[in-house]
Amino acid sequence: MEMEAAASSPLSLQENQTPQISSPKPFKKSFVASLMEAAALRTPSFKEDTYFISHLKNSEKRALQELKDKLMSAHGPDSMWGIPLLGNADERADVILLKFLRARDFKVQDSLTMLLKCLGWRKEFGADVVLEEELGFKELEGVVAYMHGYDREGHPVCYNAYGIFKDKEMYERVFGNDAKLKKFLRWRVQVLERGIKLLQFKPGGVNSIIQVTDLKDMPKRELREASNHILSLFQDNYPEMVARKIFVNVPWYFSLLYSVFSPFLTQRTKSKFVISKEGNAAETLYKFIRPEDIPIQYGGLSRPNDKLNGPPKPASEFTVKGGEKVNIQIEGIEAGATITWDIVVGGWELEYSAEYVPNAEGSYTVAVEKQRRVAADEEAIHNSYIAGEAGKLVLSVDNTASRKRKVAAYRYIVRKSAASII
């Protein structure tokens, strides 16, 4: 028998009795801070498009019909992702065609040109069969580019991290010549096609993915050619397939990197950017993705092999304010039961401990995990304890030495002993 984390959070808060916090001194913005602020200012708010025909402007409805007519005249019936583009009143086809129209600001001829080039590219590239291929990049799976979980609105999430190519040997092995680069691009398309397979292509449904790109240790100069190829290929052949692009671990020189990428991006693409500086990955990602769906290296609770155990167990989220200590008390644990928990605080840099407190008077509290300072880059803690007697588990996170607010999450399962079930 299992008991999962309840909806009502068993938290108690302890603040410093007399916090000695002096007012911060006025400071002059550093060059780095100014660049980061400038980058953030270039991130307009994003609103996802509608695919309900009834919500379109009259001019947009006419453009959609005109695109269908021109496609029939110039090319004839065809399909994309298994969906007939000129099917009889097929709303799935309308979703795809609207993506091409929006990518070209509803300019029908430009949209048709883009669509025809994409159809040609898919046939030449073999995009419809790429999922069946074994391309031999096992060492990159789950590291460089991979689909992992969903955001809070149901969009599939694709993670990208190119820091591994800081290693020159790895870089040469993957990008050493044109043939290798071509093979990598094919693999990268394969990853994206996996994400496309998860989309619904229907009005009101999930019609785009989320991309999370980790810029930590990314060798920008060496990857410039590969990055430009990927951006160009995706923008030309997968229009409006990304609902939001989240950049995490963004270094101070991101503005310079952004200026390199910028010419290859449409204004619509730029409007979807979310920029998160180094150390703020968890705080940013929690806004869009539940912690149980976020990989542990980004401050989440999802581990590589969790999928083998079915859907992720839901987590409870909480905030640790500056100058605050939070105690999570998990009560009602019977003798012989095993309690297993996960807990994480974004950007830790605080004290953590776990203790078991028996119910019986005279029993001693057990220090399950002695108090220690958790480093900023530590991943979620996963542990378990077998209760010798009935009592409660108390998880403590002490942020009293900091003034910074931090996001956090935890979950637990209590398994009763076989003897108590009988």
mmCIF file of C-alpha atoms in Angstrom, residues 170-413:
data_model
loop_
_atom_site.group_PDB
_atom_site.id
_atom_site.type_symbol
_atom_site.label_atom_id
_atom_site.label_comp_id
_atom_site.label_asym_id
_atom_site.label_seq_id
_atom_site.Cartn_x
_atom_site.Cartn_y
_atom_site.Cartn_z
ATOM 1 C CA MET A 170 33.857 14.849 -29.078
ATOM 2 C CA TYR A 171 33.497 17.839 -31.385
ATOM 3 C CA GLU A 172 35.719 16.245 -34.041
ATOM 4 C CA ARG A 173 33.892 12.939 -33.743
ATOM 5 C CA VAL A 174 30.525 14.591 -34.476
ATOM 6 C CA PHE A 175 31.362 17.632 -36.634
ATOM 7 C CA GLY A 176 34.821 16.782 -38.013
ATOM 8 C CA ASN A 177 33.819 16.939 -41.704
ATOM 9 C CA ASP A 178 30.852 17.669 -43.963
ATOM 10 C CA ALA A 179 29.656 14.067 -43.926
ATOM 11 C CA LYS A 180 29.605 14.005 -40.122
ATOM 12 C CA LEU A 181 27.813 17.347 -39.958
ATOM 13 C CA LYS A 182 25.210 16.118 -42.444
ATOM 14 C CA LYS A 183 24.635 12.988 -40.345
ATOM 15 C CA PHE A 184 24.269 15.069 -37.163
ATOM 16 C CA LEU A 185 21.695 17.328 -38.832
ATOM 17 C CA ARG A 186 19.757 14.231 -39.854
ATOM 18 C CA TRP A 187 19.799 13.022 -36.256
ATOM 19 C CA ARG A 188 18.682 16.441 -35.023
ATOM 20 C CA VAL A 189 15.756 16.359 -37.458
ATOM 21 C CA GLN A 190 14.928 12.893 -36.126
ATOM 22 C CA VAL A 191 14.652 14.286 -32.583
ATOM 23 C CA LEU A 192 12.341 17.074 -33.746
ATOM 24 C CA GLU A 193 10.184 14.649 -35.740
ATOM 25 C CA ARG A 194 9.683 12.656 -32.527
ATOM 26 C CA GLY A 195 8.271 15.807 -30.967
ATOM 27 C CA ILE A 196 6.043 16.501 -33.981
ATOM 28 C CA LYS A 197 4.546 13.010 -33.609
ATOM 29 C CA LEU A 198 3.245 14.089 -30.182
ATOM 30 C CA LEU A 199 1.257 17.031 -31.579
ATOM 31 C CA GLN A 200 -2.488 16.891 -32.173
ATOM 32 C CA PHE A 201 -2.888 19.255 -35.135
ATOM 33 C CA LYS A 202 -6.356 20.370 -34.182
ATOM 34 C CA PRO A 203 -7.948 23.682 -33.132
ATOM 35 C CA GLY A 204 -7.713 24.048 -29.374
ATOM 36 C CA GLY A 205 -5.248 21.171 -29.173
ATOM 37 C CA VAL A 206 -1.508 20.963 -28.637
ATOM 38 C CA ASN A 207 0.019 22.111 -31.917
ATOM 39 C CA SER A 208 3.553 23.115 -30.981
ATOM 40 C CA ILE A 209 6.442 22.178 -28.710
ATOM 41 C CA ILE A 210 8.557 23.963 -26.106
ATOM 42 C CA GLN A 211 12.308 24.207 -26.633
ATOM 43 C CA VAL A 212 14.695 24.580 -23.694
ATOM 44 C CA THR A 213 18.260 25.424 -24.747
ATOM 45 C CA ASP A 214 21.094 25.229 -22.229
ATOM 46 C CA LEU A 215 23.916 27.635 -23.149
ATOM 47 C CA LYS A 216 26.286 26.483 -20.409
ATOM 48 C CA ASP A 217 29.776 25.730 -21.774
ATOM 49 C CA MET A 218 28.489 25.966 -25.350
ATOM 50 C CA PRO A 219 31.479 26.478 -27.685
ATOM 51 C CA LYS A 220 29.889 29.266 -29.693
ATOM 52 C CA ARG A 221 32.629 29.760 -32.275
ATOM 53 C CA GLU A 222 33.052 26.083 -33.137
ATOM 54 C CA LEU A 223 29.301 25.429 -33.340
ATOM 55 C CA ARG A 224 28.459 28.496 -35.405
ATOM 56 C CA GLU A 225 28.218 26.563 -38.692
ATOM 57 C CA ALA A 226 26.167 23.721 -37.213
ATOM 58 C CA SER A 227 23.895 26.179 -35.362
ATOM 59 C CA ASN A 228 23.228 28.182 -38.505
ATOM 60 C CA HIS A 229 22.402 25.005 -40.421
ATOM 61 C CA ILE A 230 19.969 23.862 -37.724
ATOM 62 C CA LEU A 231 18.269 27.255 -37.396
ATOM 63 C CA SER A 232 17.883 27.653 -41.137
ATOM 64 C CA LEU A 233 16.613 24.121 -41.647
ATOM 65 C CA PHE A 234 14.065 24.303 -38.813
ATOM 66 C CA GLN A 235 12.830 27.767 -39.686
ATOM 67 C CA ASP A 236 12.333 26.894 -43.342
ATOM 68 C CA ASN A 237 10.642 23.533 -42.818
ATOM 69 C CA TYR A 238 8.995 23.584 -39.383
ATOM 70 C CA PRO A 239 7.203 26.947 -39.212
ATOM 71 C CA GLU A 240 5.407 27.895 -35.996
ATOM 72 C CA MET A 241 6.193 24.516 -34.430
ATOM 73 C CA VAL A 242 7.745 26.059 -31.312
ATOM 74 C CA ALA A 243 5.416 27.747 -28.840
ATOM 75 C CA ARG A 244 8.225 29.073 -26.662
ATOM 76 C CA LYS A 245 12.035 29.048 -26.674
ATOM 77 C CA ILE A 246 13.547 29.084 -23.189
ATOM 78 C CA PHE A 247 17.281 29.780 -22.873
ATOM 79 C CA VAL A 248 18.829 28.753 -19.539
ATOM 80 C CA ASN A 249 22.300 29.251 -18.084
ATOM 81 C CA VAL A 250 22.703 32.274 -20.313
ATOM 82 C CA PRO A 251 26.211 33.757 -19.969
ATOM 83 C CA TRP A 252 26.869 37.496 -19.985
ATOM 84 C CA TYR A 253 28.012 37.424 -23.598
ATOM 85 C CA PHE A 254 24.621 36.119 -24.761
ATOM 86 C CA SER A 255 23.865 39.460 -26.382
ATOM 87 C CA LEU A 256 26.814 38.881 -28.682
ATOM 88 C CA LEU A 257 25.629 35.343 -29.415
ATOM 89 C CA TYR A 258 22.107 36.644 -29.968
ATOM 90 C CA SER A 259 23.376 39.109 -32.562
ATOM 91 C CA VAL A 260 24.837 36.160 -34.513
ATOM 92 C CA PHE A 261 21.583 34.200 -34.440
ATOM 93 C CA SER A 262 19.277 37.167 -34.905
ATOM 94 C CA PRO A 263 19.521 37.514 -38.715
ATOM 95 C CA PHE A 264 18.280 33.944 -39.073
ATOM 96 C CA LEU A 265 15.189 34.464 -36.898
ATOM 97 C CA THR A 266 11.827 35.983 -37.809
ATOM 98 C CA GLN A 267 10.227 38.593 -35.581
ATOM 99 C CA ARG A 268 7.590 36.046 -34.577
ATOM 100 C CA THR A 269 10.321 33.664 -33.424
ATOM 101 C CA LYS A 270 12.051 36.376 -31.405
ATOM 102 C CA SER A 271 8.791 37.172 -29.615
ATOM 103 C CA LYS A 272 8.778 33.675 -28.105
ATOM 104 C CA PHE A 273 12.122 33.974 -26.314
ATOM 105 C CA VAL A 274 12.489 33.529 -22.555
ATOM 106 C CA ILE A 275 15.987 34.297 -21.261
ATOM 107 C CA SER A 276 17.289 32.992 -17.930
ATOM 108 C CA LYS A 277 20.737 33.849 -16.617
ATOM 109 C CA GLU A 278 23.068 31.321 -15.021
ATOM 110 C CA GLY A 279 21.791 29.911 -11.744
ATOM 111 C CA ASN A 280 18.120 30.719 -12.430
ATOM 112 C CA ALA A 281 17.136 27.656 -14.476
ATOM 113 C CA ALA A 282 14.758 26.169 -11.898
ATOM 114 C CA GLU A 283 13.053 29.478 -11.113
ATOM 115 C CA THR A 284 12.434 30.060 -14.826
ATOM 116 C CA LEU A 285 11.402 26.520 -15.787
ATOM 117 C CA TYR A 286 8.972 26.141 -12.851
ATOM 118 C CA LYS A 287 6.886 28.921 -14.406
ATOM 119 C CA PHE A 288 6.218 26.750 -17.441
ATOM 120 C CA ILE A 289 6.890 23.120 -16.453
ATOM 121 C CA ARG A 290 5.984 21.104 -13.360
ATOM 122 C CA PRO A 291 9.051 20.032 -11.298
ATOM 123 C CA GLU A 292 8.367 16.310 -11.733
ATOM 124 C CA ASP A 293 8.744 16.813 -15.493
ATOM 125 C CA ILE A 294 11.968 18.852 -15.299
ATOM 126 C CA PRO A 295 15.301 16.952 -15.523
ATOM 127 C CA ILE A 296 17.274 16.915 -12.281
ATOM 128 C CA GLN A 297 20.180 18.852 -13.828
ATOM 129 C CA TYR A 298 17.840 21.849 -14.183
ATOM 130 C CA GLY A 299 16.450 21.800 -10.644
ATOM 131 C CA GLY A 300 13.653 19.314 -11.276
ATOM 132 C CA LEU A 301 12.819 15.848 -9.953
ATOM 133 C CA SER A 302 12.856 13.813 -13.172
ATOM 134 C CA ARG A 303 15.621 11.219 -13.442
ATOM 135 C CA PRO A 304 16.637 9.392 -16.652
ATOM 136 C CA ASN A 305 15.107 6.036 -15.698
ATOM 137 C CA ASP A 306 11.889 7.369 -14.161
ATOM 138 C CA LYS A 307 9.922 6.610 -17.341
ATOM 139 C CA LEU A 308 10.399 2.900 -16.680
ATOM 140 C CA ASN A 309 8.130 3.282 -13.638
ATOM 141 C CA GLY A 310 5.242 4.875 -15.523
ATOM 142 C CA PRO A 311 3.963 8.486 -15.352
ATOM 143 C CA PRO A 312 5.877 10.756 -12.952
ATOM 144 C CA LYS A 313 4.582 11.023 -9.394
ATOM 145 C CA PRO A 314 3.184 14.558 -8.833
ATOM 146 C CA ALA A 315 5.238 16.902 -6.694
ATOM 147 C CA SER A 316 4.233 19.653 -4.302
ATOM 148 C CA GLU A 317 5.805 23.053 -4.932
ATOM 149 C CA PHE A 318 6.732 25.634 -2.338
ATOM 150 C CA THR A 319 8.815 28.779 -1.969
ATOM 151 C CA VAL A 320 11.635 29.385 0.481
ATOM 152 C CA LYS A 321 11.896 33.088 1.204
ATOM 153 C CA GLY A 322 15.086 34.816 2.199
ATOM 154 C CA GLY A 323 15.634 34.607 5.970
ATOM 155 C CA GLU A 324 13.213 31.690 6.266
ATOM 156 C CA LYS A 325 13.398 28.068 7.382
ATOM 157 C CA VAL A 326 10.842 25.601 6.039
ATOM 158 C CA ASN A 327 10.003 22.305 7.756
ATOM 159 C CA ILE A 328 8.098 19.658 5.788
ATOM 160 C CA GLN A 329 6.414 17.287 8.235
ATOM 161 C CA ILE A 330 5.190 13.949 6.877
ATOM 162 C CA GLU A 331 3.048 12.415 9.609
ATOM 163 C CA GLY A 332 1.149 9.181 10.131
ATOM 164 C CA ILE A 333 4.031 6.844 9.323
ATOM 165 C CA GLU A 334 3.516 3.404 10.849
ATOM 166 C CA ALA A 335 6.182 1.145 12.335
ATOM 167 C CA GLY A 336 7.904 -0.914 9.657
ATOM 168 C CA ALA A 337 6.819 1.401 6.831
ATOM 169 C CA THR A 338 9.301 2.654 4.239
ATOM 170 C CA ILE A 339 9.145 6.297 3.255
ATOM 171 C CA THR A 340 10.889 7.434 0.078
ATOM 172 C CA TRP A 341 11.235 11.095 -0.814
ATOM 173 C CA ASP A 342 12.647 13.518 -3.353
ATOM 174 C CA ILE A 343 13.331 17.151 -2.554
ATOM 175 C CA VAL A 344 15.015 19.978 -4.434
ATOM 176 C CA VAL A 345 15.522 23.714 -4.024
ATOM 177 C CA GLY A 346 16.501 25.751 -7.064
ATOM 178 C CA GLY A 347 20.078 27.020 -6.686
ATOM 179 C CA TRP A 348 20.275 25.376 -3.202
ATOM 180 C CA GLU A 349 23.067 27.279 -1.287
ATOM 181 C CA LEU A 350 21.285 26.586 2.003
ATOM 182 C CA GLU A 351 21.215 24.075 4.871
ATOM 183 C CA TYR A 352 19.277 20.815 4.550
ATOM 184 C CA SER A 353 18.551 18.015 7.009
ATOM 185 C CA ALA A 354 16.121 15.137 7.549
ATOM 186 C CA GLU A 355 15.092 13.584 10.843
ATOM 187 C CA TYR A 356 12.596 11.011 12.037
ATOM 188 C CA VAL A 357 10.574 11.907 15.131
ATOM 189 C CA PRO A 358 8.834 8.945 16.865
ATOM 190 C CA ASN A 359 5.409 9.477 18.395
ATOM 191 C CA ALA A 360 6.173 7.660 21.650
ATOM 192 C CA GLU A 361 7.408 9.734 24.556
ATOM 193 C CA GLY A 362 10.943 8.925 25.541
ATOM 194 C CA SER A 363 11.935 7.756 22.066
ATOM 195 C CA TYR A 364 14.895 9.417 20.440
ATOM 196 C CA THR A 365 14.795 11.517 17.293
ATOM 197 C CA VAL A 366 16.823 9.892 14.505
ATOM 198 C CA ALA A 367 19.084 12.057 12.334
ATOM 199 C CA VAL A 368 18.348 10.458 8.958
ATOM 200 C CA GLU A 369 20.431 13.053 7.115
ATOM 201 C CA LYS A 370 22.634 15.340 9.188
ATOM 202 C CA GLN A 371 22.398 19.045 8.520
ATOM 203 C CA ARG A 372 24.721 20.101 5.722
ATOM 204 C CA ARG A 373 25.085 22.926 3.262
ATOM 205 C CA VAL A 374 23.903 21.964 -0.212
ATOM 206 C CA ALA A 375 25.918 23.371 -3.105
ATOM 207 C CA ALA A 376 24.283 25.428 -5.846
ATOM 208 C CA ASP A 377 24.797 22.794 -8.529
ATOM 209 C CA GLU A 378 23.595 19.770 -6.532
ATOM 210 C CA GLU A 379 20.702 17.821 -8.003
ATOM 211 C CA ALA A 380 17.547 16.686 -6.233
ATOM 212 C CA ILE A 381 18.011 14.572 -3.120
ATOM 213 C CA HIS A 382 16.500 11.089 -3.290
ATOM 214 C CA ASN A 383 16.446 8.995 -0.117
ATOM 215 C CA SER A 384 14.405 6.479 1.884
ATOM 216 C CA TYR A 385 14.031 5.396 5.512
ATOM 217 C CA ILE A 386 12.457 2.388 7.211
ATOM 218 C CA ALA A 387 10.591 3.472 10.331
ATOM 219 C CA GLY A 388 11.404 1.440 13.438
ATOM 220 C CA GLU A 389 8.328 2.855 15.183
ATOM 221 C CA ALA A 390 5.371 5.089 14.381
ATOM 222 C CA GLY A 391 6.191 8.749 13.907
ATOM 223 C CA LYS A 392 6.845 11.485 11.373
ATOM 224 C CA LEU A 393 9.608 12.513 8.982
ATOM 225 C CA VAL A 394 10.745 16.145 9.055
ATOM 226 C CA LEU A 395 12.624 17.588 6.079
ATOM 227 C CA SER A 396 14.193 20.984 6.787
ATOM 228 C CA VAL A 397 15.567 23.591 4.410
ATOM 229 C CA ASP A 398 17.159 26.547 6.150
ATOM 230 C CA ASN A 399 17.547 29.716 4.087
ATOM 231 C CA THR A 400 18.019 32.077 7.018
ATOM 232 C CA ALA A 401 21.525 33.032 5.889
ATOM 233 C CA SER A 402 20.289 34.270 2.519
ATOM 234 C CA ARG A 403 18.049 37.069 1.325
ATOM 235 C CA LYS A 404 17.197 35.354 -1.940
ATOM 236 C CA ARG A 405 13.798 33.753 -2.572
ATOM 237 C CA LYS A 406 14.042 30.218 -4.011
ATOM 238 C CA VAL A 407 11.608 27.824 -5.670
ATOM 239 C CA ALA A 408 11.431 24.264 -4.372
ATOM 240 C CA ALA A 409 9.549 20.990 -4.703
ATOM 241 C CA TYR A 410 9.196 17.653 -2.963
ATOM 242 C CA ARG A 411 7.256 14.401 -3.174
ATOM 243 C CA TYR A 412 7.079 11.220 -1.157
ATOM 244 C CA ILE A 413 5.664 7.722 -1.043
#
